[in-house]
Amino acid sequence: NVPFTVLALTDAVYAWRGLDHSMAIRADGTLFTWGENEFGETGDGNSPTDRLSPVSVLTGVIAAQGGLDHTVALKQDGSVWTWGDNTSHQLGDLSGGRDTPLQVSAGVFATQVSAGGLHGMSLLTDGSVLTWGANGSDQLGDNGACGATCTGPISAFSDAVAIAAGAFHSLALKSDGTVWAWGRNDWGQLGDNSTTDRHQPVQVSGLVNVVAIAAGGNNQGNAHSIAMLSNGEVWCWG
């Protein structure tokens, strides 16, 4: 219950978490993971053996995020890689689950990635947002076209500069400083003054000059959203 140094990770420049696994990127771009590995979410090819200390998984990485039982990583060349559970196509393809990284067609020129509970998002250099995976709460923003799941990336939004995936909802920040949300809304996590799920993006009420966003949630569906304004104020809802 007090902070301690994770073994072999004294030069990390980035860290994130999934439901029961963690990850960090070293200064040289090497991605390390550790924790639960029942579905191969650590990506080291040794599922279902849990990892009690960090293992090297991928090189040339600039960002990575974990969902409930899967992981999404972004490499320096803009390619997107996924591994772990794939029962809801959260790896972005038709394959089964896998315990090693595989590149997906989520945009060769991605600049950001985000992992929701059972879905994934990527932001491309042209500002378009691609989503894939579970869609039972309309978290893919496709107006229900995919049904319960989407087997590959679909276009969900444009003119975005940042993305954030919650457990069952999604956020996008536009270049004009407005925030847009879609998906599950039973806790008000979409910020549109309702608790109605949204099939397509809706603007978050009363927020302008936003410079950063984040989405929280858990596998029970509790969820919230966060935005930081250009003046340093932080706003939360959900």
PDB file of C-alpha atoms in Angstrom:
ATOM      1  CA  ASN A   1       0.000   0.000   0.000  1.00  0.00           C
ATOM      2  CA  VAL A   2       2.983   2.313  -0.572  1.00  0.00           C
ATOM      3  CA  PRO A   3       4.822   3.100  -3.838  1.00  0.00           C
ATOM      4  CA  PHE A   4       7.750   0.916  -4.862  1.00  0.00           C
ATOM      5  CA  THR A   5      10.026   0.690  -7.896  1.00  0.00           C
ATOM      6  CA  VAL A   6       8.948  -1.851 -10.507  1.00  0.00           C
ATOM      7  CA  LEU A   7      11.805  -4.220 -11.316  1.00  0.00           C
ATOM      8  CA  ALA A   8      14.005  -3.271 -14.290  1.00  0.00           C
ATOM      9  CA  LEU A   9      11.995  -0.143 -15.105  1.00  0.00           C
ATOM     10  CA  THR A  10      13.988   2.846 -13.927  1.00  0.00           C
ATOM     11  CA  ASP A  11      13.931   4.748 -17.252  1.00  0.00           C
ATOM     12  CA  ALA A  12      10.249   4.507 -18.188  1.00  0.00           C
ATOM     13  CA  VAL A  13       8.684   7.394 -20.100  1.00  0.00           C
ATOM     14  CA  TYR A  14       5.095   6.081 -20.219  1.00  0.00           C
ATOM     15  CA  ALA A  15       2.878   3.820 -18.112  1.00  0.00           C
ATOM     16  CA  TRP A  16      -0.703   2.575 -18.299  1.00  0.00           C
ATOM     17  CA  ARG A  17      -2.948  -0.201 -16.997  1.00  0.00           C
ATOM     18  CA  GLY A  18      -5.573  -2.714 -18.057  1.00  0.00           C
ATOM     19  CA  LEU A  19      -8.083  -4.348 -15.724  1.00  0.00           C
ATOM     20  CA  ASP A  20      -5.536  -6.749 -14.198  1.00  0.00           C
ATOM     21  CA  HIS A  21      -2.326  -6.071 -16.119  1.00  0.00           C
ATOM     22  CA  SER A  22       0.078  -3.152 -16.451  1.00  0.00           C
ATOM     23  CA  MET A  23       2.516  -1.799 -19.013  1.00  0.00           C
ATOM     24  CA  ALA A  24       5.341   0.669 -19.353  1.00  0.00           C
ATOM     25  CA  ILE A  25       7.521   1.954 -22.174  1.00  0.00           C
ATOM     26  CA  ARG A  26      11.218   2.558 -21.645  1.00  0.00           C
ATOM     27  CA  ALA A  27      13.074   5.480 -23.148  1.00  0.00           C
ATOM     28  CA  ASP A  28      14.349   3.260 -25.973  1.00  0.00           C
ATOM     29  CA  GLY A  29      10.776   2.402 -27.071  1.00  0.00           C
ATOM     30  CA  THR A  30      10.643  -1.096 -25.582  1.00  0.00           C
ATOM     31  CA  LEU A  31       7.227  -2.047 -24.198  1.00  0.00           C
ATOM     32  CA  PHE A  32       7.137  -4.083 -20.981  1.00  0.00           C
ATOM     33  CA  THR A  33       4.037  -5.733 -19.511  1.00  0.00           C
ATOM     34  CA  TRP A  34       3.207  -7.656 -16.346  1.00  0.00           C
ATOM     35  CA  GLY A  35       0.249  -9.015 -14.370  1.00  0.00           C
ATOM     36  CA  GLU A  36      -2.623 -11.325 -15.276  1.00  0.00           C
ATOM     37  CA  ASN A  37      -2.133 -13.246 -18.509  1.00  0.00           C
ATOM     38  CA  GLU A  38      -5.131 -15.597 -18.735  1.00  0.00           C
ATOM     39  CA  PHE A  39      -6.018 -14.369 -22.224  1.00  0.00           C
ATOM     40  CA  GLY A  40      -2.510 -13.474 -23.393  1.00  0.00           C
ATOM     41  CA  GLU A  41      -2.909  -9.813 -22.468  1.00  0.00           C
ATOM     42  CA  THR A  42       0.761  -9.454 -21.511  1.00  0.00           C
ATOM     43  CA  GLY A  43       1.663 -10.413 -25.104  1.00  0.00           C
ATOM     44  CA  ASP A  44       4.784 -12.441 -24.389  1.00  0.00           C
ATOM     45  CA  GLY A  45       3.518 -15.724 -25.872  1.00  0.00           C
ATOM     46  CA  ASN A  46       3.217 -17.551 -22.559  1.00  0.00           C
ATOM     47  CA  SER A  47      -0.480 -17.447 -21.678  1.00  0.00           C
ATOM     48  CA  PRO A  48      -2.061 -18.336 -19.323  1.00  0.00           C
ATOM     49  CA  THR A  49       1.005 -17.876 -17.103  1.00  0.00           C
ATOM     50  CA  ASP A  50       0.746 -14.638 -15.119  1.00  0.00           C
ATOM     51  CA  ARG A  51       3.799 -12.396 -15.151  1.00  0.00           C
ATOM     52  CA  LEU A  52       5.051 -11.362 -11.735  1.00  0.00           C
ATOM     53  CA  SER A  53       7.673  -8.990 -13.153  1.00  0.00           C
ATOM     54  CA  PRO A  54       7.960  -6.993 -16.403  1.00  0.00           C
ATOM     55  CA  VAL A  55       8.580  -8.865 -19.673  1.00  0.00           C
ATOM     56  CA  SER A  56       9.667  -7.288 -22.961  1.00  0.00           C
ATOM     57  CA  VAL A  57       6.955  -7.517 -25.632  1.00  0.00           C
ATOM     58  CA  LEU A  58       7.483  -5.034 -28.476  1.00  0.00           C
ATOM     59  CA  THR A  59      10.015  -2.436 -29.633  1.00  0.00           C
ATOM     60  CA  GLY A  60       9.584   0.956 -31.258  1.00  0.00           C
ATOM     61  CA  VAL A  61       6.471   1.689 -29.164  1.00  0.00           C
ATOM     62  CA  ILE A  62       5.296   5.189 -28.233  1.00  0.00           C
ATOM     63  CA  ALA A  63       1.956   4.415 -26.526  1.00  0.00           C
ATOM     64  CA  ALA A  64      -0.032   1.451 -25.206  1.00  0.00           C
ATOM     65  CA  GLN A  65      -3.273   0.903 -23.316  1.00  0.00           C
ATOM     66  CA  GLY A  66      -5.011  -2.075 -21.745  1.00  0.00           C
ATOM     67  CA  GLY A  67      -8.692  -3.007 -21.836  1.00  0.00           C
ATOM     68  CA  LEU A  68     -10.393  -5.647 -19.743  1.00  0.00           C
ATOM     69  CA  ASP A  69      -8.302  -8.507 -21.153  1.00  0.00           C
ATOM     70  CA  HIS A  70      -6.562  -7.076 -24.218  1.00  0.00           C
ATOM     71  CA  THR A  71      -3.845  -4.577 -25.101  1.00  0.00           C
ATOM     72  CA  VAL A  72      -3.440  -2.016 -27.888  1.00  0.00           C
ATOM     73  CA  ALA A  73      -0.060  -0.504 -28.792  1.00  0.00           C
ATOM     74  CA  LEU A  74       1.077   2.236 -31.179  1.00  0.00           C
ATOM     75  CA  LYS A  75       4.517   2.083 -32.786  1.00  0.00           C
ATOM     76  CA  GLN A  76       6.669   4.978 -33.970  1.00  0.00           C
ATOM     77  CA  ASP A  77       5.825   4.217 -37.607  1.00  0.00           C
ATOM     78  CA  GLY A  78       2.097   4.758 -36.923  1.00  0.00           C
ATOM     79  CA  SER A  79       1.160   1.069 -36.994  1.00  0.00           C
ATOM     80  CA  VAL A  80      -1.324  -0.339 -34.464  1.00  0.00           C
ATOM     81  CA  TRP A  81      -0.778  -3.686 -32.727  1.00  0.00           C
ATOM     82  CA  THR A  82      -3.130  -5.720 -30.522  1.00  0.00           C
ATOM     83  CA  TRP A  83      -3.149  -8.923 -28.461  1.00  0.00           C
ATOM     84  CA  GLY A  84      -5.158 -10.727 -25.783  1.00  0.00           C
ATOM     85  CA  ASP A  85      -8.825 -11.742 -25.722  1.00  0.00           C
ATOM     86  CA  ASN A  86     -10.764 -11.344 -28.959  1.00  0.00           C
ATOM     87  CA  THR A  87     -14.239 -12.668 -28.124  1.00  0.00           C
ATOM     88  CA  SER A  88     -15.758  -9.280 -29.052  1.00  0.00           C
ATOM     89  CA  HIS A  89     -13.302  -8.606 -31.907  1.00  0.00           C
ATOM     90  CA  GLN A  90     -11.549  -6.072 -29.676  1.00  0.00           C
ATOM     91  CA  LEU A  91      -8.285  -6.949 -31.446  1.00  0.00           C
ATOM     92  CA  GLY A  92      -9.688  -5.491 -34.662  1.00  0.00           C
ATOM     93  CA  ASP A  93      -9.860  -8.628 -36.796  1.00  0.00           C
ATOM     94  CA  LEU A  94     -11.558 -12.000 -37.230  1.00  0.00           C
ATOM     95  CA  SER A  95      -8.831 -14.069 -35.602  1.00  0.00           C
ATOM     96  CA  GLY A  96      -9.176 -15.769 -32.260  1.00  0.00           C
ATOM     97  CA  GLY A  97      -7.440 -14.512 -29.157  1.00  0.00           C
ATOM     98  CA  ARG A  98      -3.679 -14.364 -29.295  1.00  0.00           C
ATOM     99  CA  ASP A  99      -0.846 -13.993 -26.827  1.00  0.00           C
ATOM    100  CA  THR A 100       1.634 -12.174 -29.095  1.00  0.00           C
ATOM    101  CA  PRO A 101       1.298  -8.816 -30.923  1.00  0.00           C
ATOM    102  CA  LEU A 102      -0.170  -8.672 -34.420  1.00  0.00           C
ATOM    103  CA  GLN A 103      -0.568  -5.578 -36.586  1.00  0.00           C
ATOM    104  CA  VAL A 104      -4.149  -4.601 -37.393  1.00  0.00           C
ATOM    105  CA  SER A 105      -5.613  -2.437 -40.130  1.00  0.00           C
ATOM    106  CA  ALA A 106      -6.444   0.406 -37.750  1.00  0.00           C
ATOM    107  CA  GLY A 107      -4.578   2.970 -39.840  1.00  0.00           C
ATOM    108  CA  VAL A 108      -0.922   2.889 -40.796  1.00  0.00           C
ATOM    109  CA  PHE A 109      -0.668   6.547 -39.853  1.00  0.00           C
ATOM    110  CA  ALA A 110      -2.170   6.498 -36.373  1.00  0.00           C
ATOM    111  CA  THR A 111      -1.051   9.103 -33.836  1.00  0.00           C
ATOM    112  CA  GLN A 112      -2.992   7.872 -30.783  1.00  0.00           C
ATOM    113  CA  VAL A 113      -4.645   4.658 -29.587  1.00  0.00           C
ATOM    114  CA  SER A 114      -7.062   3.958 -26.754  1.00  0.00           C
ATOM    115  CA  ALA A 115      -8.436   0.715 -25.298  1.00  0.00           C
ATOM    116  CA  GLY A 116     -11.947   0.512 -23.877  1.00  0.00           C
ATOM    117  CA  GLY A 117     -13.314  -2.412 -21.947  1.00  0.00           C
ATOM    118  CA  LEU A 118     -14.053  -4.459 -25.068  1.00  0.00           C
ATOM    119  CA  HIS A 119     -13.345  -2.000 -27.878  1.00  0.00           C
ATOM    120  CA  GLY A 120     -10.464  -0.068 -29.383  1.00  0.00           C
ATOM    121  CA  MET A 121      -9.906   3.345 -30.956  1.00  0.00           C
ATOM    122  CA  SER A 122      -7.202   4.894 -33.109  1.00  0.00           C
ATOM    123  CA  LEU A 123      -6.698   8.505 -34.192  1.00  0.00           C
ATOM    124  CA  LEU A 124      -5.185   8.998 -37.638  1.00  0.00           C
ATOM    125  CA  THR A 125      -3.031  11.868 -38.876  1.00  0.00           C
ATOM    126  CA  ASP A 126      -5.957  13.360 -40.833  1.00  0.00           C
ATOM    127  CA  GLY A 127      -8.089  13.658 -37.674  1.00  0.00           C
ATOM    128  CA  SER A 128     -10.324  10.692 -38.403  1.00  0.00           C
ATOM    129  CA  VAL A 129     -11.185   8.252 -35.618  1.00  0.00           C
ATOM    130  CA  LEU A 130     -11.477   4.505 -36.187  1.00  0.00           C
ATOM    131  CA  THR A 131     -13.240   2.155 -33.775  1.00  0.00           C
ATOM    132  CA  TRP A 132     -13.635  -1.625 -33.535  1.00  0.00           C
ATOM    133  CA  GLY A 133     -14.765  -4.369 -31.174  1.00  0.00           C
ATOM    134  CA  ALA A 134     -17.825  -4.617 -28.933  1.00  0.00           C
ATOM    135  CA  ASN A 135     -20.751  -2.402 -29.832  1.00  0.00           C
ATOM    136  CA  GLY A 136     -23.480  -3.513 -27.435  1.00  0.00           C
ATOM    137  CA  SER A 137     -23.594  -0.037 -25.901  1.00  0.00           C
ATOM    138  CA  ASP A 138     -23.022   1.794 -29.221  1.00  0.00           C
ATOM    139  CA  GLN A 139     -19.477   2.652 -28.135  1.00  0.00           C
ATOM    140  CA  LEU A 140     -18.278   2.417 -31.760  1.00  0.00           C
ATOM    141  CA  GLY A 141     -20.382   5.397 -32.852  1.00  0.00           C
ATOM    142  CA  ASP A 142     -21.656   3.738 -36.032  1.00  0.00           C
ATOM    143  CA  ASN A 143     -25.395   4.292 -35.485  1.00  0.00           C
ATOM    144  CA  GLY A 144     -25.804   0.566 -34.863  1.00  0.00           C
ATOM    145  CA  ALA A 145     -24.630  -0.511 -38.338  1.00  0.00           C
ATOM    146  CA  CYS A 146     -22.223  -3.144 -37.017  1.00  0.00           C
ATOM    147  CA  GLY A 147     -24.618  -4.779 -34.608  1.00  0.00           C
ATOM    148  CA  ALA A 148     -23.157  -6.192 -31.395  1.00  0.00           C
ATOM    149  CA  THR A 149     -19.552  -6.243 -32.639  1.00  0.00           C
ATOM    150  CA  CYS A 150     -17.406  -4.912 -35.467  1.00  0.00           C
ATOM    151  CA  THR A 151     -14.765  -7.256 -36.856  1.00  0.00           C
ATOM    152  CA  GLY A 152     -12.555  -4.484 -38.220  1.00  0.00           C
ATOM    153  CA  PRO A 153     -12.012  -0.746 -37.873  1.00  0.00           C
ATOM    154  CA  ILE A 154     -14.807   1.590 -38.968  1.00  0.00           C
ATOM    155  CA  SER A 155     -14.887   5.364 -39.303  1.00  0.00           C
ATOM    156  CA  ALA A 156     -16.585   6.960 -36.301  1.00  0.00           C
ATOM    157  CA  PHE A 157     -15.526  10.623 -36.211  1.00  0.00           C
ATOM    158  CA  SER A 158     -13.468  13.307 -37.965  1.00  0.00           C
ATOM    159  CA  ASP A 159     -11.538  16.490 -37.109  1.00  0.00           C
ATOM    160  CA  ALA A 160     -10.299  14.989 -33.833  1.00  0.00           C
ATOM    161  CA  VAL A 161      -7.072  15.802 -32.009  1.00  0.00           C
ATOM    162  CA  ALA A 162      -7.459  13.378 -29.077  1.00  0.00           C
ATOM    163  CA  ILE A 163      -9.429  10.238 -28.181  1.00  0.00           C
ATOM    164  CA  ALA A 164     -10.340   8.362 -25.000  1.00  0.00           C
ATOM    165  CA  ALA A 165     -12.158   5.048 -24.562  1.00  0.00           C
ATOM    166  CA  GLY A 166     -14.063   4.208 -21.393  1.00  0.00           C
ATOM    167  CA  ALA A 167     -15.385   0.787 -20.458  1.00  0.00           C
ATOM    168  CA  PHE A 168     -18.488   1.201 -22.650  1.00  0.00           C
ATOM    169  CA  HIS A 169     -18.290   4.752 -24.019  1.00  0.00           C
ATOM    170  CA  SER A 170     -15.965   6.836 -26.187  1.00  0.00           C
ATOM    171  CA  LEU A 171     -14.769  10.443 -26.264  1.00  0.00           C
ATOM    172  CA  ALA A 172     -13.177  12.614 -28.945  1.00  0.00           C
ATOM    173  CA  LEU A 173     -11.713  16.113 -28.681  1.00  0.00           C
ATOM    174  CA  LYS A 174     -12.112  18.284 -31.773  1.00  0.00           C
ATOM    175  CA  SER A 175      -9.635  20.883 -32.987  1.00  0.00           C
ATOM    176  CA  ASP A 176     -12.088  23.642 -31.989  1.00  0.00           C
ATOM    177  CA  GLY A 177     -11.820  22.626 -28.318  1.00  0.00           C
ATOM    178  CA  THR A 178     -15.198  20.894 -28.058  1.00  0.00           C
ATOM    179  CA  VAL A 179     -15.695  17.365 -26.689  1.00  0.00           C
ATOM    180  CA  TRP A 180     -17.928  14.752 -28.284  1.00  0.00           C
ATOM    181  CA  ALA A 181     -19.117  11.479 -26.758  1.00  0.00           C
ATOM    182  CA  TRP A 182     -21.049   8.355 -27.689  1.00  0.00           C
ATOM    183  CA  GLY A 183     -21.995   4.957 -26.274  1.00  0.00           C
ATOM    184  CA  ARG A 184     -23.389   3.984 -22.890  1.00  0.00           C
ATOM    185  CA  ASN A 185     -24.784   6.828 -20.816  1.00  0.00           C
ATOM    186  CA  ASP A 186     -26.581   5.386 -17.795  1.00  0.00           C
ATOM    187  CA  TRP A 187     -24.317   7.310 -15.424  1.00  0.00           C
ATOM    188  CA  GLY A 188     -24.370  10.505 -17.484  1.00  0.00           C
ATOM    189  CA  GLN A 189     -20.836   9.817 -18.717  1.00  0.00           C
ATOM    190  CA  LEU A 190     -21.609  11.357 -22.122  1.00  0.00           C
ATOM    191  CA  GLY A 191     -22.236  14.741 -20.540  1.00  0.00           C
ATOM    192  CA  ASP A 192     -25.231  15.703 -22.701  1.00  0.00           C
ATOM    193  CA  ASN A 193     -27.652  16.311 -19.816  1.00  0.00           C
ATOM    194  CA  SER A 194     -29.268  12.910 -20.280  1.00  0.00           C
ATOM    195  CA  THR A 195     -28.824   9.267 -19.375  1.00  0.00           C
ATOM    196  CA  THR A 196     -29.740   8.066 -22.871  1.00  0.00           C
ATOM    197  CA  ASP A 197     -27.269   5.887 -24.779  1.00  0.00           C
ATOM    198  CA  ARG A 198     -26.074   7.521 -27.996  1.00  0.00           C
ATOM    199  CA  HIS A 199     -25.532   5.668 -31.291  1.00  0.00           C
ATOM    200  CA  GLN A 200     -23.592   8.586 -32.759  1.00  0.00           C
ATOM    201  CA  PRO A 201     -21.363  11.336 -31.324  1.00  0.00           C
ATOM    202  CA  VAL A 202     -23.080  14.104 -29.333  1.00  0.00           C
ATOM    203  CA  GLN A 203     -21.424  17.246 -28.047  1.00  0.00           C
ATOM    204  CA  VAL A 204     -20.689  17.434 -24.329  1.00  0.00           C
ATOM    205  CA  SER A 205     -22.699  20.335 -22.937  1.00  0.00           C
ATOM    206  CA  GLY A 206     -21.042  23.569 -21.877  1.00  0.00           C
ATOM    207  CA  LEU A 207     -17.407  22.700 -22.533  1.00  0.00           C
ATOM    208  CA  VAL A 208     -15.115  24.856 -24.692  1.00  0.00           C
ATOM    209  CA  ASN A 209     -11.361  25.395 -24.894  1.00  0.00           C
ATOM    210  CA  VAL A 210     -10.651  21.783 -23.920  1.00  0.00           C
ATOM    211  CA  VAL A 211      -7.056  20.583 -24.380  1.00  0.00           C
ATOM    212  CA  ALA A 212      -7.136  17.035 -22.927  1.00  0.00           C
ATOM    213  CA  ILE A 213      -9.668  14.284 -22.228  1.00  0.00           C
ATOM    214  CA  ALA A 214      -9.843  10.980 -20.339  1.00  0.00           C
ATOM    215  CA  ALA A 215     -12.481   8.292 -19.797  1.00  0.00           C
ATOM    216  CA  GLY A 216     -12.863   6.012 -16.800  1.00  0.00           C
ATOM    217  CA  GLY A 217     -14.981   2.959 -16.102  1.00  0.00           C
ATOM    218  CA  ASN A 218     -15.034  -0.626 -14.907  1.00  0.00           C
ATOM    219  CA  ASN A 219     -16.452  -3.957 -16.007  1.00  0.00           C
ATOM    220  CA  GLN A 220     -19.659  -3.337 -14.032  1.00  0.00           C
ATOM    221  CA  GLY A 221     -20.445  -0.366 -16.264  1.00  0.00           C
ATOM    222  CA  ASN A 222     -19.792   2.466 -13.812  1.00  0.00           C
ATOM    223  CA  ALA A 223     -18.217   5.256 -15.833  1.00  0.00           C
ATOM    224  CA  HIS A 224     -17.108   8.871 -15.819  1.00  0.00           C
ATOM    225  CA  SER A 225     -15.348  11.334 -18.118  1.00  0.00           C
ATOM    226  CA  ILE A 226     -12.770  14.076 -17.565  1.00  0.00           C
ATOM    227  CA  ALA A 227     -11.684  17.154 -19.505  1.00  0.00           C
ATOM    228  CA  MET A 228      -8.969  19.739 -18.887  1.00  0.00           C
ATOM    229  CA  LEU A 229      -9.429  23.287 -20.179  1.00  0.00           C
ATOM    230  CA  SER A 230      -6.730  25.572 -21.541  1.00  0.00           C
ATOM    231  CA  ASN A 231      -6.810  27.570 -18.275  1.00  0.00           C
ATOM    232  CA  GLY A 232      -5.953  24.461 -16.245  1.00  0.00           C
ATOM    233  CA  GLU A 233      -9.448  23.780 -14.923  1.00  0.00           C
ATOM    234  CA  VAL A 234     -10.503  20.119 -14.733  1.00  0.00           C
ATOM    235  CA  TRP A 235     -14.136  19.136 -15.326  1.00  0.00           C
ATOM    236  CA  CYS A 236     -15.660  15.740 -14.526  1.00  0.00           C
ATOM    237  CA  TRP A 237     -19.030  14.091 -15.129  1.00  0.00           C
ATOM    238  CA  GLY A 238     -20.660  10.673 -14.935  1.00  0.00           C
TER     239      GLY A 238
END
